[in-house]
Amino acid sequence: MSDPSPRSDVFDYPRSAVAADLAGVAAVAVVLVVIHVLLPDAVHDRLAFDHSAFAPATLLTAAYVHAGYDHLLNNVGGYLSLAVVTYLVCLTADRRAWFRRTLPVFLVVLPVAVNLTSYVILESRYPGSTPISRGFSGVVAGFGGFLLAALAVQLRANYSRATAFFVCQFAILLLLAELLWIYADRVSPVEGGAVVVGLAFAVSGIVSRGHRAGLSDDHFQQVGLDLVYVGLVLSLLVWLVYGLFPAQPLAGGTFTNIFAHGAGFVEGGLLAGLTLVAVRP
């Protein structure tokens, strides 16, 4: 790491503006709850995306209906935690406009992209399958990709492009290792070795940047706090992956669409990158 640059503070923005933004985030959760509580089951069924009867409008509406209260509460809790943390990271990176532009894209564009991707994957891998997709989890996964992108932007602004690259490399390898641990019956020495080498390379890259920069004593405390902060963000992403990718996707007569979750994470990161370009000064 190089010496950290002066950084923005959450309260560089008017508190009323931050409160209004967070109220907008909360409003989405309220809408999800209201839809679930007030609309009858027959309407929920019509709004869900039935793979056997391709109705284009349901690519969007399916994200806003849920199979039950547990499904709803899991998605609302995941959405609020990921969205609020991502918003705070954007604020500290002085990118409030980025979050404000990306949120509506996630609410309208991302569900369509996720359901289309899931549909194509399931049709190609399991032809003839006719699942019914519903739920906000694809958008929740998208905020995971957004959070990783926001972390990279903040690290690049406060430290360097190389630091952001090595931290993101470490994060991606960590999450891939978690998926390998969840789904592989046995991790081969080659697979395990590749992950360990990749993680070690990322750590060595981060450490070498710090040695080359010659961090001053005044900045050591800030760097230590940032390491804790990055660790907390990575812990949240690990928790997200653990929740979205169960070891048994088909259990209890229900199918957890891990393909949609994977698509949400990747496409969320890509859409966030596109909106960042759109708001860049």
Tab-separated table of C-alpha atoms in Angstrom:
chain	number	residue	atom	x	y	z
A	1	MET	CA	0.000	0.000	0.000
A	2	SER	CA	1.093	3.567	-0.601
A	3	ASP	CA	0.424	6.323	1.929
A	4	PRO	CA	-3.314	6.815	2.144
A	5	SER	CA	-4.620	9.947	0.498
A	6	PRO	CA	-7.014	12.320	2.259
A	7	ARG	CA	-10.399	10.689	2.147
A	8	SER	CA	-13.986	11.807	2.169
A	9	ASP	CA	-16.073	11.423	5.296
A	10	VAL	CA	-19.689	10.280	5.375
A	11	PHE	CA	-20.698	13.585	6.904
A	12	ASP	CA	-19.000	15.662	4.228
A	13	TYR	CA	-22.491	15.338	2.757
A	14	PRO	CA	-25.527	17.032	4.368
A	15	ARG	CA	-27.056	14.678	6.880
A	16	SER	CA	-30.466	15.341	5.398
A	17	ALA	CA	-29.227	14.100	2.015
A	18	VAL	CA	-27.768	10.931	3.540
A	19	ALA	CA	-30.997	10.344	5.465
A	20	ALA	CA	-33.034	10.784	2.267
A	21	ASP	CA	-30.840	8.279	0.427
A	22	LEU	CA	-31.164	5.707	3.196
A	23	ALA	CA	-34.910	6.292	3.268
A	24	GLY	CA	-34.955	5.452	-0.454
A	25	VAL	CA	-33.086	2.222	0.245
A	26	ALA	CA	-35.541	1.356	3.022
A	27	ALA	CA	-38.514	2.182	0.780
A	28	VAL	CA	-37.573	-0.675	-1.527
A	29	ALA	CA	-37.752	-3.100	1.396
A	30	VAL	CA	-41.141	-1.669	2.377
A	31	VAL	CA	-42.426	-2.193	-1.164
A	32	LEU	CA	-41.321	-5.833	-1.090
A	33	VAL	CA	-43.154	-6.396	2.203
A	34	VAL	CA	-46.301	-4.579	1.042
A	35	ILE	CA	-46.452	-6.605	-2.171
A	36	HIS	CA	-46.115	-9.836	-0.245
A	37	VAL	CA	-48.702	-8.938	2.377
A	38	LEU	CA	-51.352	-7.176	0.309
A	39	LEU	CA	-51.403	-8.966	-3.034
A	40	PRO	CA	-53.224	-12.305	-3.204
A	41	ASP	CA	-51.390	-15.515	-4.026
A	42	ALA	CA	-52.969	-15.671	-7.478
A	43	VAL	CA	-51.377	-12.337	-8.372
A	44	HIS	CA	-48.031	-13.502	-6.985
A	45	ASP	CA	-48.220	-16.527	-9.283
A	46	ARG	CA	-48.914	-14.351	-12.321
A	47	LEU	CA	-45.989	-12.063	-11.508
A	48	ALA	CA	-43.496	-14.930	-11.062
A	49	PHE	CA	-41.323	-16.010	-13.996
A	50	ASP	CA	-42.522	-19.391	-15.238
A	51	HIS	CA	-39.864	-20.973	-17.456
A	52	SER	CA	-42.513	-23.056	-19.213
A	53	ALA	CA	-44.517	-19.996	-20.293
A	54	PHE	CA	-42.065	-17.249	-21.222
A	55	ALA	CA	-43.775	-13.929	-20.401
A	56	PRO	CA	-41.270	-11.056	-20.861
A	57	ALA	CA	-42.832	-8.781	-18.235
A	58	THR	CA	-42.291	-11.396	-15.535
A	59	LEU	CA	-38.531	-11.180	-16.025
A	60	LEU	CA	-38.860	-7.980	-13.987
A	61	THR	CA	-41.892	-8.603	-11.792
A	62	ALA	CA	-40.608	-11.970	-10.543
A	63	ALA	CA	-37.988	-10.184	-8.443
A	64	TYR	CA	-40.700	-8.527	-6.355
A	65	VAL	CA	-42.694	-11.591	-5.283
A	66	HIS	CA	-41.645	-14.279	-2.816
A	67	ALA	CA	-42.565	-17.848	-1.983
A	68	GLY	CA	-43.193	-17.214	1.718
A	69	TYR	CA	-42.329	-15.089	4.725
A	70	ASP	CA	-38.992	-16.814	5.325
A	71	HIS	CA	-38.012	-16.228	1.702
A	72	LEU	CA	-39.085	-12.588	1.957
A	73	LEU	CA	-37.310	-11.884	5.249
A	74	ASN	CA	-34.068	-13.492	4.096
A	75	ASN	CA	-34.034	-11.382	0.952
A	76	VAL	CA	-35.049	-8.157	2.699
A	77	GLY	CA	-32.398	-8.657	5.393
A	78	GLY	CA	-29.717	-9.428	2.823
A	79	TYR	CA	-30.730	-6.470	0.673
A	80	LEU	CA	-30.710	-3.956	3.524
A	81	SER	CA	-27.353	-5.084	4.918
A	82	LEU	CA	-25.612	-5.145	1.516
A	83	ALA	CA	-27.206	-1.946	0.216
A	84	VAL	CA	-26.450	0.098	3.330
A	85	VAL	CA	-22.818	-1.060	3.533
A	86	THR	CA	-22.339	-0.422	-0.197
A	87	TYR	CA	-23.844	3.041	0.195
A	88	LEU	CA	-21.477	3.891	3.046
A	89	VAL	CA	-18.482	2.695	1.028
A	90	CYS	CA	-19.609	4.883	-1.883
A	91	LEU	CA	-19.926	7.870	0.462
A	92	THR	CA	-16.434	7.442	1.892
A	93	ALA	CA	-15.130	7.162	-1.683
A	94	ASP	CA	-16.947	10.437	-2.515
A	95	ARG	CA	-19.189	8.578	-4.976
A	96	ARG	CA	-22.689	9.290	-3.684
A	97	ALA	CA	-23.963	10.012	-7.204
A	98	TRP	CA	-22.698	6.604	-8.295
A	99	PHE	CA	-24.883	4.808	-5.777
A	100	ARG	CA	-27.896	6.985	-6.585
A	101	ARG	CA	-27.562	6.177	-10.289
A	102	THR	CA	-26.938	2.469	-9.745
A	103	LEU	CA	-29.830	1.728	-7.378
A	104	PRO	CA	-32.621	2.273	-9.969
A	105	VAL	CA	-30.617	0.289	-12.524
A	106	PHE	CA	-30.480	-2.593	-10.062
A	107	LEU	CA	-34.212	-2.352	-9.462
A	108	VAL	CA	-35.202	-2.385	-13.147
A	109	VAL	CA	-32.387	-3.727	-15.344
A	110	LEU	CA	-30.635	-6.240	-13.099
A	111	PRO	CA	-33.676	-8.508	-12.445
A	112	VAL	CA	-34.270	-8.826	-16.190
A	113	ALA	CA	-30.611	-9.618	-16.879
A	114	VAL	CA	-30.450	-12.156	-14.050
A	115	ASN	CA	-33.628	-13.996	-15.048
A	116	LEU	CA	-32.619	-14.088	-18.715
A	117	THR	CA	-29.184	-15.459	-17.850
A	118	SER	CA	-30.697	-18.046	-15.537
A	119	TYR	CA	-33.205	-19.048	-18.198
A	120	VAL	CA	-30.488	-19.565	-20.827
A	121	ILE	CA	-28.264	-21.564	-18.447
A	122	LEU	CA	-31.072	-23.829	-17.255
A	123	GLU	CA	-32.362	-24.403	-20.797
A	124	SER	CA	-28.891	-25.356	-22.009
A	125	ARG	CA	-27.888	-27.517	-19.022
A	126	TYR	CA	-31.271	-28.963	-18.078
A	127	PRO	CA	-33.514	-28.837	-21.154
A	128	GLY	CA	-37.144	-29.389	-20.355
A	129	SER	CA	-36.885	-28.114	-16.786
A	130	THR	CA	-39.713	-25.745	-15.876
A	131	PRO	CA	-38.875	-23.966	-12.633
A	132	ILE	CA	-40.741	-20.886	-11.458
A	133	SER	CA	-38.397	-18.074	-10.470
A	134	ARG	CA	-39.289	-15.449	-7.906
A	135	GLY	CA	-37.519	-13.397	-5.281
A	136	PHE	CA	-35.126	-10.489	-4.785
A	137	SER	CA	-32.037	-12.617	-4.207
A	138	GLY	CA	-30.592	-11.880	-7.659
A	139	VAL	CA	-30.560	-8.180	-6.771
A	140	VAL	CA	-29.092	-8.979	-3.338
A	141	ALA	CA	-26.288	-10.870	-5.101
A	142	GLY	CA	-25.860	-7.868	-7.400
A	143	PHE	CA	-25.112	-5.667	-4.397
A	144	GLY	CA	-22.311	-8.084	-3.552
A	145	GLY	CA	-20.711	-7.326	-6.918
A	146	PHE	CA	-21.401	-3.609	-6.420
A	147	LEU	CA	-19.807	-3.690	-2.954
A	148	LEU	CA	-16.632	-5.272	-4.312
A	149	ALA	CA	-16.490	-2.672	-7.104
A	150	ALA	CA	-17.037	0.157	-4.589
A	151	LEU	CA	-14.262	-1.200	-2.368
A	152	ALA	CA	-11.915	-1.243	-5.364
A	153	VAL	CA	-12.786	2.357	-6.247
A	154	GLN	CA	-12.189	3.505	-2.681
A	155	LEU	CA	-8.844	1.705	-2.383
A	156	ARG	CA	-7.717	3.076	-5.722
A	157	ALA	CA	-8.577	6.618	-4.613
A	158	ASN	CA	-6.996	6.290	-1.159
A	159	TYR	CA	-3.963	4.168	-2.076
A	160	SER	CA	-3.213	3.082	-5.633
A	161	ARG	CA	-4.513	1.159	-8.620
A	162	ALA	CA	-2.171	-1.745	-7.774
A	163	THR	CA	-3.460	-1.970	-4.207
A	164	ALA	CA	-7.057	-2.112	-5.442
A	165	PHE	CA	-6.105	-4.796	-7.966
A	166	PHE	CA	-4.403	-7.067	-5.419
A	167	VAL	CA	-7.191	-6.696	-2.844
A	168	CYS	CA	-9.836	-7.524	-5.460
A	169	GLN	CA	-7.763	-10.487	-6.639
A	170	PHE	CA	-7.619	-11.745	-3.070
A	171	ALA	CA	-11.389	-11.237	-2.629
A	172	ILE	CA	-12.329	-13.045	-5.842
A	173	LEU	CA	-10.032	-15.978	-5.094
A	174	LEU	CA	-11.378	-16.181	-1.550
A	175	LEU	CA	-14.970	-16.360	-2.806
A	176	LEU	CA	-14.064	-18.925	-5.474
A	177	ALA	CA	-12.333	-21.008	-2.793
A	178	GLU	CA	-15.500	-20.808	-0.710
A	179	LEU	CA	-17.583	-22.086	-3.643
A	180	LEU	CA	-15.059	-24.877	-4.184
A	181	TRP	CA	-15.360	-25.814	-0.508
A	182	ILE	CA	-19.172	-25.818	-0.723
A	183	TYR	CA	-19.602	-27.853	-3.914
A	184	ALA	CA	-16.505	-29.966	-4.492
A	185	ASP	CA	-16.732	-33.484	-3.078
A	186	ARG	CA	-12.969	-33.445	-2.823
A	187	VAL	CA	-10.520	-30.612	-3.419
A	188	SER	CA	-7.591	-31.906	-5.443
A	189	PRO	CA	-4.029	-30.836	-4.620
A	190	VAL	CA	-3.900	-28.923	-7.905
A	191	GLU	CA	-7.077	-26.965	-7.118
A	192	GLY	CA	-6.085	-26.281	-3.538
A	193	GLY	CA	-2.561	-25.357	-4.532
A	194	ALA	CA	-3.761	-22.949	-7.217
A	195	VAL	CA	-5.982	-21.153	-4.724
A	196	VAL	CA	-3.243	-20.939	-2.080
A	197	VAL	CA	-0.674	-19.659	-4.596
A	198	GLY	CA	-3.123	-17.070	-5.913
A	199	LEU	CA	-3.978	-15.833	-2.421
A	200	ALA	CA	-0.297	-15.713	-1.470
A	201	PHE	CA	0.489	-13.751	-4.639
A	202	ALA	CA	-2.238	-11.226	-3.818
A	203	VAL	CA	-0.997	-10.803	-0.233
A	204	SER	CA	2.615	-10.427	-1.385
A	205	GLY	CA	1.508	-7.781	-3.871
A	206	ILE	CA	-0.260	-5.789	-1.147
A	207	VAL	CA	2.703	-6.084	1.252
A	208	SER	CA	5.250	-5.149	-1.419
A	209	ARG	CA	3.320	-1.983	-2.218
A	210	GLY	CA	3.587	-0.985	1.445
A	211	HIS	CA	7.329	-1.675	1.630
A	212	ARG	CA	7.996	0.218	-1.594
A	213	ALA	CA	5.999	3.218	-0.426
A	214	GLY	CA	7.740	3.372	2.952
A	215	LEU	CA	4.686	4.162	5.051
A	216	SER	CA	5.213	6.938	7.551
A	217	ASP	CA	4.404	6.450	11.232
A	218	ASP	CA	1.552	8.937	10.932
A	219	HIS	CA	-0.197	6.673	8.442
A	220	PHE	CA	0.294	3.280	10.120
A	221	GLN	CA	-2.790	3.657	12.304
A	222	GLN	CA	-4.963	4.595	9.329
A	223	VAL	CA	-3.641	1.649	7.319
A	224	GLY	CA	-4.360	-0.676	10.228
A	225	LEU	CA	-7.928	0.596	10.441
A	226	ASP	CA	-8.323	0.153	6.682
A	227	LEU	CA	-7.111	-3.447	6.927
A	228	VAL	CA	-9.778	-4.128	9.545
A	229	TYR	CA	-12.340	-2.371	7.355
A	230	VAL	CA	-11.396	-4.444	4.298
A	231	GLY	CA	-11.556	-7.582	6.421
A	232	LEU	CA	-15.103	-6.717	7.530
A	233	VAL	CA	-16.206	-6.113	3.933
A	234	LEU	CA	-14.711	-9.439	2.851
A	235	SER	CA	-16.440	-11.155	5.780
A	236	LEU	CA	-19.766	-9.738	4.596
A	237	LEU	CA	-19.124	-11.054	1.083
A	238	VAL	CA	-18.200	-14.489	2.450
A	239	TRP	CA	-21.434	-14.493	4.453
A	240	LEU	CA	-23.363	-13.494	1.316
A	241	VAL	CA	-21.916	-16.350	-0.726
A	242	TYR	CA	-22.603	-18.815	2.086
A	243	GLY	CA	-26.243	-17.740	2.168
A	244	LEU	CA	-26.822	-17.641	-1.585
A	245	PHE	CA	-25.050	-20.883	-2.499
A	246	PRO	CA	-26.320	-23.755	-0.320
A	247	ALA	CA	-24.595	-27.122	-0.597
A	248	GLN	CA	-27.935	-28.705	-1.593
A	249	PRO	CA	-29.716	-26.302	-3.983
A	250	LEU	CA	-32.604	-28.748	-4.339
A	251	ALA	CA	-33.962	-29.510	-0.875
A	252	GLY	CA	-37.390	-29.756	0.676
A	253	GLY	CA	-39.078	-29.613	-2.697
A	254	THR	CA	-37.693	-26.157	-3.477
A	255	PHE	CA	-34.874	-25.125	-5.818
A	256	THR	CA	-32.410	-22.414	-4.832
A	257	ASN	CA	-31.388	-20.906	-8.146
A	258	ILE	CA	-27.637	-20.662	-7.663
A	259	PHE	CA	-27.240	-19.821	-11.364
A	260	ALA	CA	-29.309	-16.664	-10.884
A	261	HIS	CA	-27.295	-15.794	-7.790
A	262	GLY	CA	-24.009	-16.166	-9.637
A	263	ALA	CA	-25.354	-14.105	-12.531
A	264	GLY	CA	-26.538	-11.444	-10.085
A	265	PHE	CA	-23.121	-11.065	-8.476
A	266	VAL	CA	-21.256	-10.803	-11.780
A	267	GLU	CA	-23.824	-8.674	-13.593
A	268	GLY	CA	-24.243	-6.434	-10.566
A	269	GLY	CA	-20.530	-5.681	-10.622
A	270	LEU	CA	-20.620	-5.030	-14.372
A	271	LEU	CA	-23.659	-2.747	-14.193
A	272	ALA	CA	-22.076	-0.842	-11.311
A	273	GLY	CA	-18.970	-0.369	-13.458
A	274	LEU	CA	-21.066	0.987	-16.327
A	275	THR	CA	-22.906	3.445	-14.114
A	276	LEU	CA	-19.589	4.564	-12.610
A	277	VAL	CA	-18.395	5.538	-16.081
A	278	ALA	CA	-21.668	7.404	-16.626
A	279	VAL	CA	-21.288	9.552	-13.477
A	280	ARG	CA	-17.535	10.108	-13.654
A	281	PRO	CA	-16.728	13.838	-13.830
